[in-house]
Amino acid sequence: MSYSVFEAVFNRLGLVVMERLPHGVFLRIGTEPPPSWFSQVVLAANPNEAVTISEALPFVGHFIGEAEAFWREARDGALRSEAFTVTGPSGAQIGLAVTAVTVGHRSLLVLEMIADFDERRRALQSAREQALEHESHVGRTRALLEGIGDARRLAQQLAESGLAAAPQQLTLRLGEHLASLSSAVEVLAPIPEGVTRGRGR
């Protein structure tokens, strides 16, 4: 299989492979035009022209220190960065990830556009919002149960305060209704197991 085929596959996958040369210079491998996103985020590089990472790819500068250590140790496998975003000329956010690999004596940096980055970000945002709503729900339910619990204790104290028979019966019935209300709240808006329900629970 010719190298041009590999280049075509890299482009289809949104990958750009760069080799680290001496003195911190990086050279893009390949003669085919890079993926369109690459031209949008690279600030000062022409195809097949050696450039420093700070000139052309400042957004991966934070990762280079880790990559340099990885390359010096000539470790197997790959060292992958966390996903991050870069703002293109149009203002659109482009999701990227960087991977350092060693092939023989060559130190390579693979830049990858994450095609479903927006979907992942939306899913993460949705999960965060759901977690916040759940936390709010727990707080509201706990406060409601605490209020009902306080009312039940007051009703119990009132029933035991020496009331006449009729008021005492009403007070006991009130306590029973409050107990039923507390049970209904726990059924309709249950607090997860292990979460404190409030005072006196």
PDB file of C-alpha atoms in Angstrom, residues 19-160:
ATOM      1  CA  GLU A  19       7.591  14.987  13.198  1.00  0.00           C
ATOM      2  CA  ARG A  20       9.709  16.658  15.822  1.00  0.00           C
ATOM      3  CA  LEU A  21      13.090  17.636  14.398  1.00  0.00           C
ATOM      4  CA  PRO A  22      16.108  18.965  16.322  1.00  0.00           C
ATOM      5  CA  HIS A  23      15.852  22.362  18.029  1.00  0.00           C
ATOM      6  CA  GLY A  24      12.126  22.064  18.656  1.00  0.00           C
ATOM      7  CA  VAL A  25      11.143  22.274  14.983  1.00  0.00           C
ATOM      8  CA  PHE A  26       8.118  20.358  13.691  1.00  0.00           C
ATOM      9  CA  LEU A  27       7.578  19.263  10.094  1.00  0.00           C
ATOM     10  CA  ARG A  28       4.247  18.032   8.767  1.00  0.00           C
ATOM     11  CA  ILE A  29       4.641  14.631   7.145  1.00  0.00           C
ATOM     12  CA  GLY A  30       3.109  14.171   3.715  1.00  0.00           C
ATOM     13  CA  THR A  31       2.705  16.040   0.459  1.00  0.00           C
ATOM     14  CA  GLU A  32      -1.069  15.985   0.154  1.00  0.00           C
ATOM     15  CA  PRO A  33      -3.002  19.067   1.326  1.00  0.00           C
ATOM     16  CA  PRO A  34      -3.887  18.735   5.012  1.00  0.00           C
ATOM     17  CA  PRO A  35      -7.487  18.553   6.245  1.00  0.00           C
ATOM     18  CA  SER A  36      -9.356  21.841   5.964  1.00  0.00           C
ATOM     19  CA  TRP A  37      -9.518  22.347   9.737  1.00  0.00           C
ATOM     20  CA  PHE A  38      -5.714  22.369   9.934  1.00  0.00           C
ATOM     21  CA  SER A  39      -5.424  25.430   7.729  1.00  0.00           C
ATOM     22  CA  GLN A  40      -7.990  27.180   9.930  1.00  0.00           C
ATOM     23  CA  VAL A  41      -6.080  26.745  13.173  1.00  0.00           C
ATOM     24  CA  VAL A  42      -2.427  26.865  12.089  1.00  0.00           C
ATOM     25  CA  LEU A  43      -1.202  30.413  12.475  1.00  0.00           C
ATOM     26  CA  ALA A  44       2.096  30.478  10.618  1.00  0.00           C
ATOM     27  CA  ALA A  45       2.865  27.405   8.575  1.00  0.00           C
ATOM     28  CA  ASN A  46       3.029  26.508   4.923  1.00  0.00           C
ATOM     29  CA  PRO A  47       2.739  22.907   3.702  1.00  0.00           C
ATOM     30  CA  ASN A  48       5.997  20.969   4.294  1.00  0.00           C
ATOM     31  CA  GLU A  49       7.693  23.987   5.836  1.00  0.00           C
ATOM     32  CA  ALA A  50       9.520  23.470   9.124  1.00  0.00           C
ATOM     33  CA  VAL A  51       8.130  25.677  11.872  1.00  0.00           C
ATOM     34  CA  THR A  52       8.421  25.924  15.626  1.00  0.00           C
ATOM     35  CA  ILE A  53       5.522  24.775  17.701  1.00  0.00           C
ATOM     36  CA  SER A  54       5.092  28.212  19.260  1.00  0.00           C
ATOM     37  CA  GLU A  55       4.807  29.809  15.816  1.00  0.00           C
ATOM     38  CA  ALA A  56       2.355  27.432  14.219  1.00  0.00           C
ATOM     39  CA  LEU A  57       0.572  25.525  16.945  1.00  0.00           C
ATOM     40  CA  PRO A  58       0.542  27.578  20.133  1.00  0.00           C
ATOM     41  CA  PHE A  59      -2.547  25.758  21.392  1.00  0.00           C
ATOM     42  CA  VAL A  60      -0.543  22.526  21.953  1.00  0.00           C
ATOM     43  CA  GLY A  61       2.278  24.250  23.798  1.00  0.00           C
ATOM     44  CA  HIS A  62       0.979  23.060  27.158  1.00  0.00           C
ATOM     45  CA  PHE A  63       1.231  19.442  25.977  1.00  0.00           C
ATOM     46  CA  ILE A  64       4.715  19.578  24.483  1.00  0.00           C
ATOM     47  CA  GLY A  65       6.519  19.298  27.828  1.00  0.00           C
ATOM     48  CA  GLU A  66       4.824  15.977  28.530  1.00  0.00           C
ATOM     49  CA  ALA A  67       5.410  14.839  24.961  1.00  0.00           C
ATOM     50  CA  GLU A  68       9.128  15.667  25.154  1.00  0.00           C
ATOM     51  CA  ALA A  69       9.498  13.470  28.249  1.00  0.00           C
ATOM     52  CA  PHE A  70       7.548  10.706  26.506  1.00  0.00           C
ATOM     53  CA  TRP A  71       9.796  10.870  23.443  1.00  0.00           C
ATOM     54  CA  ARG A  72      13.020  10.924  25.507  1.00  0.00           C
ATOM     55  CA  GLU A  73      11.995   7.720  27.233  1.00  0.00           C
ATOM     56  CA  ALA A  74      11.014   6.181  23.872  1.00  0.00           C
ATOM     57  CA  ARG A  75       8.007   4.607  25.549  1.00  0.00           C
ATOM     58  CA  ASP A  76       5.651   2.251  23.767  1.00  0.00           C
ATOM     59  CA  GLY A  77       2.019   3.142  23.223  1.00  0.00           C
ATOM     60  CA  ALA A  78       0.859   6.719  22.949  1.00  0.00           C
ATOM     61  CA  LEU A  79       0.432   9.810  25.104  1.00  0.00           C
ATOM     62  CA  ARG A  80      -2.850  11.565  24.376  1.00  0.00           C
ATOM     63  CA  SER A  81      -3.912  15.010  25.513  1.00  0.00           C
ATOM     64  CA  GLU A  82      -7.279  15.983  26.860  1.00  0.00           C
ATOM     65  CA  ALA A  83      -9.685  17.343  24.280  1.00  0.00           C
ATOM     66  CA  PHE A  84      -9.603  21.117  23.870  1.00  0.00           C
ATOM     67  CA  THR A  85     -11.045  23.745  21.562  1.00  0.00           C
ATOM     68  CA  VAL A  86      -9.483  26.240  19.198  1.00  0.00           C
ATOM     69  CA  THR A  87     -11.325  29.200  17.706  1.00  0.00           C
ATOM     70  CA  GLY A  88     -11.121  29.321  13.927  1.00  0.00           C
ATOM     71  CA  PRO A  89     -11.105  32.491  11.790  1.00  0.00           C
ATOM     72  CA  SER A  90     -14.903  32.412  11.555  1.00  0.00           C
ATOM     73  CA  GLY A  91     -15.239  32.222  15.304  1.00  0.00           C
ATOM     74  CA  ALA A  92     -16.329  28.577  15.258  1.00  0.00           C
ATOM     75  CA  GLN A  93     -15.005  26.287  17.954  1.00  0.00           C
ATOM     76  CA  ILE A  94     -12.954  23.336  16.662  1.00  0.00           C
ATOM     77  CA  GLY A  95     -12.456  20.356  18.982  1.00  0.00           C
ATOM     78  CA  LEU A  96      -8.958  18.880  18.882  1.00  0.00           C
ATOM     79  CA  ALA A  97      -6.773  16.313  20.624  1.00  0.00           C
ATOM     80  CA  VAL A  98      -3.016  15.720  20.369  1.00  0.00           C
ATOM     81  CA  THR A  99      -1.193  12.390  20.625  1.00  0.00           C
ATOM     82  CA  ALA A 100       2.552  11.819  20.978  1.00  0.00           C
ATOM     83  CA  VAL A 101       3.964   8.559  19.602  1.00  0.00           C
ATOM     84  CA  THR A 102       7.425   7.147  18.942  1.00  0.00           C
ATOM     85  CA  VAL A 103       8.039   5.111  15.780  1.00  0.00           C
ATOM     86  CA  GLY A 104      11.563   3.771  15.657  1.00  0.00           C
ATOM     87  CA  HIS A 105      13.738   6.803  16.405  1.00  0.00           C
ATOM     88  CA  ARG A 106      11.159   9.266  15.140  1.00  0.00           C
ATOM     89  CA  SER A 107       9.145  11.463  17.491  1.00  0.00           C
ATOM     90  CA  LEU A 108       5.701  12.105  16.049  1.00  0.00           C
ATOM     91  CA  LEU A 109       2.857  14.370  17.017  1.00  0.00           C
ATOM     92  CA  VAL A 110      -0.596  13.453  15.729  1.00  0.00           C
ATOM     93  CA  LEU A 111      -3.208  16.211  15.635  1.00  0.00           C
ATOM     94  CA  GLU A 112      -6.799  15.050  15.470  1.00  0.00           C
ATOM     95  CA  MET A 113     -10.053  16.888  14.960  1.00  0.00           C
ATOM     96  CA  ILE A 114     -12.751  15.379  17.151  1.00  0.00           C
ATOM     97  CA  ALA A 115     -15.697  15.174  14.782  1.00  0.00           C
ATOM     98  CA  ASP A 116     -18.328  14.694  17.476  1.00  0.00           C
ATOM     99  CA  PHE A 117     -16.840  17.197  19.905  1.00  0.00           C
ATOM    100  CA  ASP A 118     -19.959  19.379  19.908  1.00  0.00           C
ATOM    101  CA  GLU A 119     -22.150  16.356  20.639  1.00  0.00           C
ATOM    102  CA  ARG A 120     -19.850  15.297  23.469  1.00  0.00           C
ATOM    103  CA  ARG A 121     -19.827  18.803  24.880  1.00  0.00           C
ATOM    104  CA  ARG A 122     -23.615  19.032  24.727  1.00  0.00           C
ATOM    105  CA  ALA A 123     -23.938  15.627  26.409  1.00  0.00           C
ATOM    106  CA  LEU A 124     -21.542  16.712  29.147  1.00  0.00           C
ATOM    107  CA  GLN A 125     -23.404  19.986  29.623  1.00  0.00           C
ATOM    108  CA  SER A 126     -26.702  18.104  29.791  1.00  0.00           C
ATOM    109  CA  ALA A 127     -25.253  15.735  32.391  1.00  0.00           C
ATOM    110  CA  ARG A 128     -24.038  18.683  34.462  1.00  0.00           C
ATOM    111  CA  GLU A 129     -27.430  20.374  34.262  1.00  0.00           C
ATOM    112  CA  GLN A 130     -29.155  17.165  35.302  1.00  0.00           C
ATOM    113  CA  ALA A 131     -26.761  16.799  38.236  1.00  0.00           C
ATOM    114  CA  LEU A 132     -27.504  20.375  39.338  1.00  0.00           C
ATOM    115  CA  GLU A 133     -31.253  19.805  39.008  1.00  0.00           C
ATOM    116  CA  HIS A 134     -30.942  16.591  41.005  1.00  0.00           C
ATOM    117  CA  GLU A 135     -29.010  18.416  43.721  1.00  0.00           C
ATOM    118  CA  SER A 136     -31.681  21.118  43.778  1.00  0.00           C
ATOM    119  CA  HIS A 137     -34.412  18.474  43.983  1.00  0.00           C
ATOM    120  CA  VAL A 138     -32.697  16.821  46.933  1.00  0.00           C
ATOM    121  CA  GLY A 139     -32.420  20.176  48.710  1.00  0.00           C
ATOM    122  CA  ARG A 140     -36.088  21.037  48.140  1.00  0.00           C
ATOM    123  CA  THR A 141     -37.288  17.611  49.268  1.00  0.00           C
ATOM    124  CA  ARG A 142     -35.067  17.666  52.340  1.00  0.00           C
ATOM    125  CA  ALA A 143     -36.348  21.112  53.329  1.00  0.00           C
ATOM    126  CA  LEU A 144     -39.954  19.968  52.874  1.00  0.00           C
ATOM    127  CA  LEU A 145     -39.417  16.852  54.970  1.00  0.00           C
ATOM    128  CA  GLU A 146     -37.707  18.883  57.663  1.00  0.00           C
ATOM    129  CA  GLY A 147     -40.699  21.224  57.807  1.00  0.00           C
ATOM    130  CA  ILE A 148     -43.132  18.336  58.031  1.00  0.00           C
ATOM    131  CA  GLY A 149     -40.993  16.704  60.700  1.00  0.00           C
ATOM    132  CA  ASP A 150     -40.994  19.900  62.767  1.00  0.00           C
ATOM    133  CA  ALA A 151     -44.798  20.121  62.472  1.00  0.00           C
ATOM    134  CA  ARG A 152     -45.164  16.488  63.562  1.00  0.00           C
ATOM    135  CA  ARG A 153     -43.026  17.086  66.635  1.00  0.00           C
ATOM    136  CA  LEU A 154     -45.051  20.152  67.558  1.00  0.00           C
ATOM    137  CA  ALA A 155     -48.297  18.192  67.111  1.00  0.00           C
ATOM    138  CA  GLN A 156     -46.924  15.444  69.346  1.00  0.00           C
ATOM    139  CA  GLN A 157     -45.901  17.932  72.009  1.00  0.00           C
ATOM    140  CA  LEU A 158     -49.315  19.565  71.854  1.00  0.00           C
ATOM    141  CA  ALA A 159     -51.086  16.176  72.179  1.00  0.00           C
ATOM    142  CA  GLU A 160     -49.020  15.422  75.272  1.00  0.00           C
TER     143      GLU A 160
END
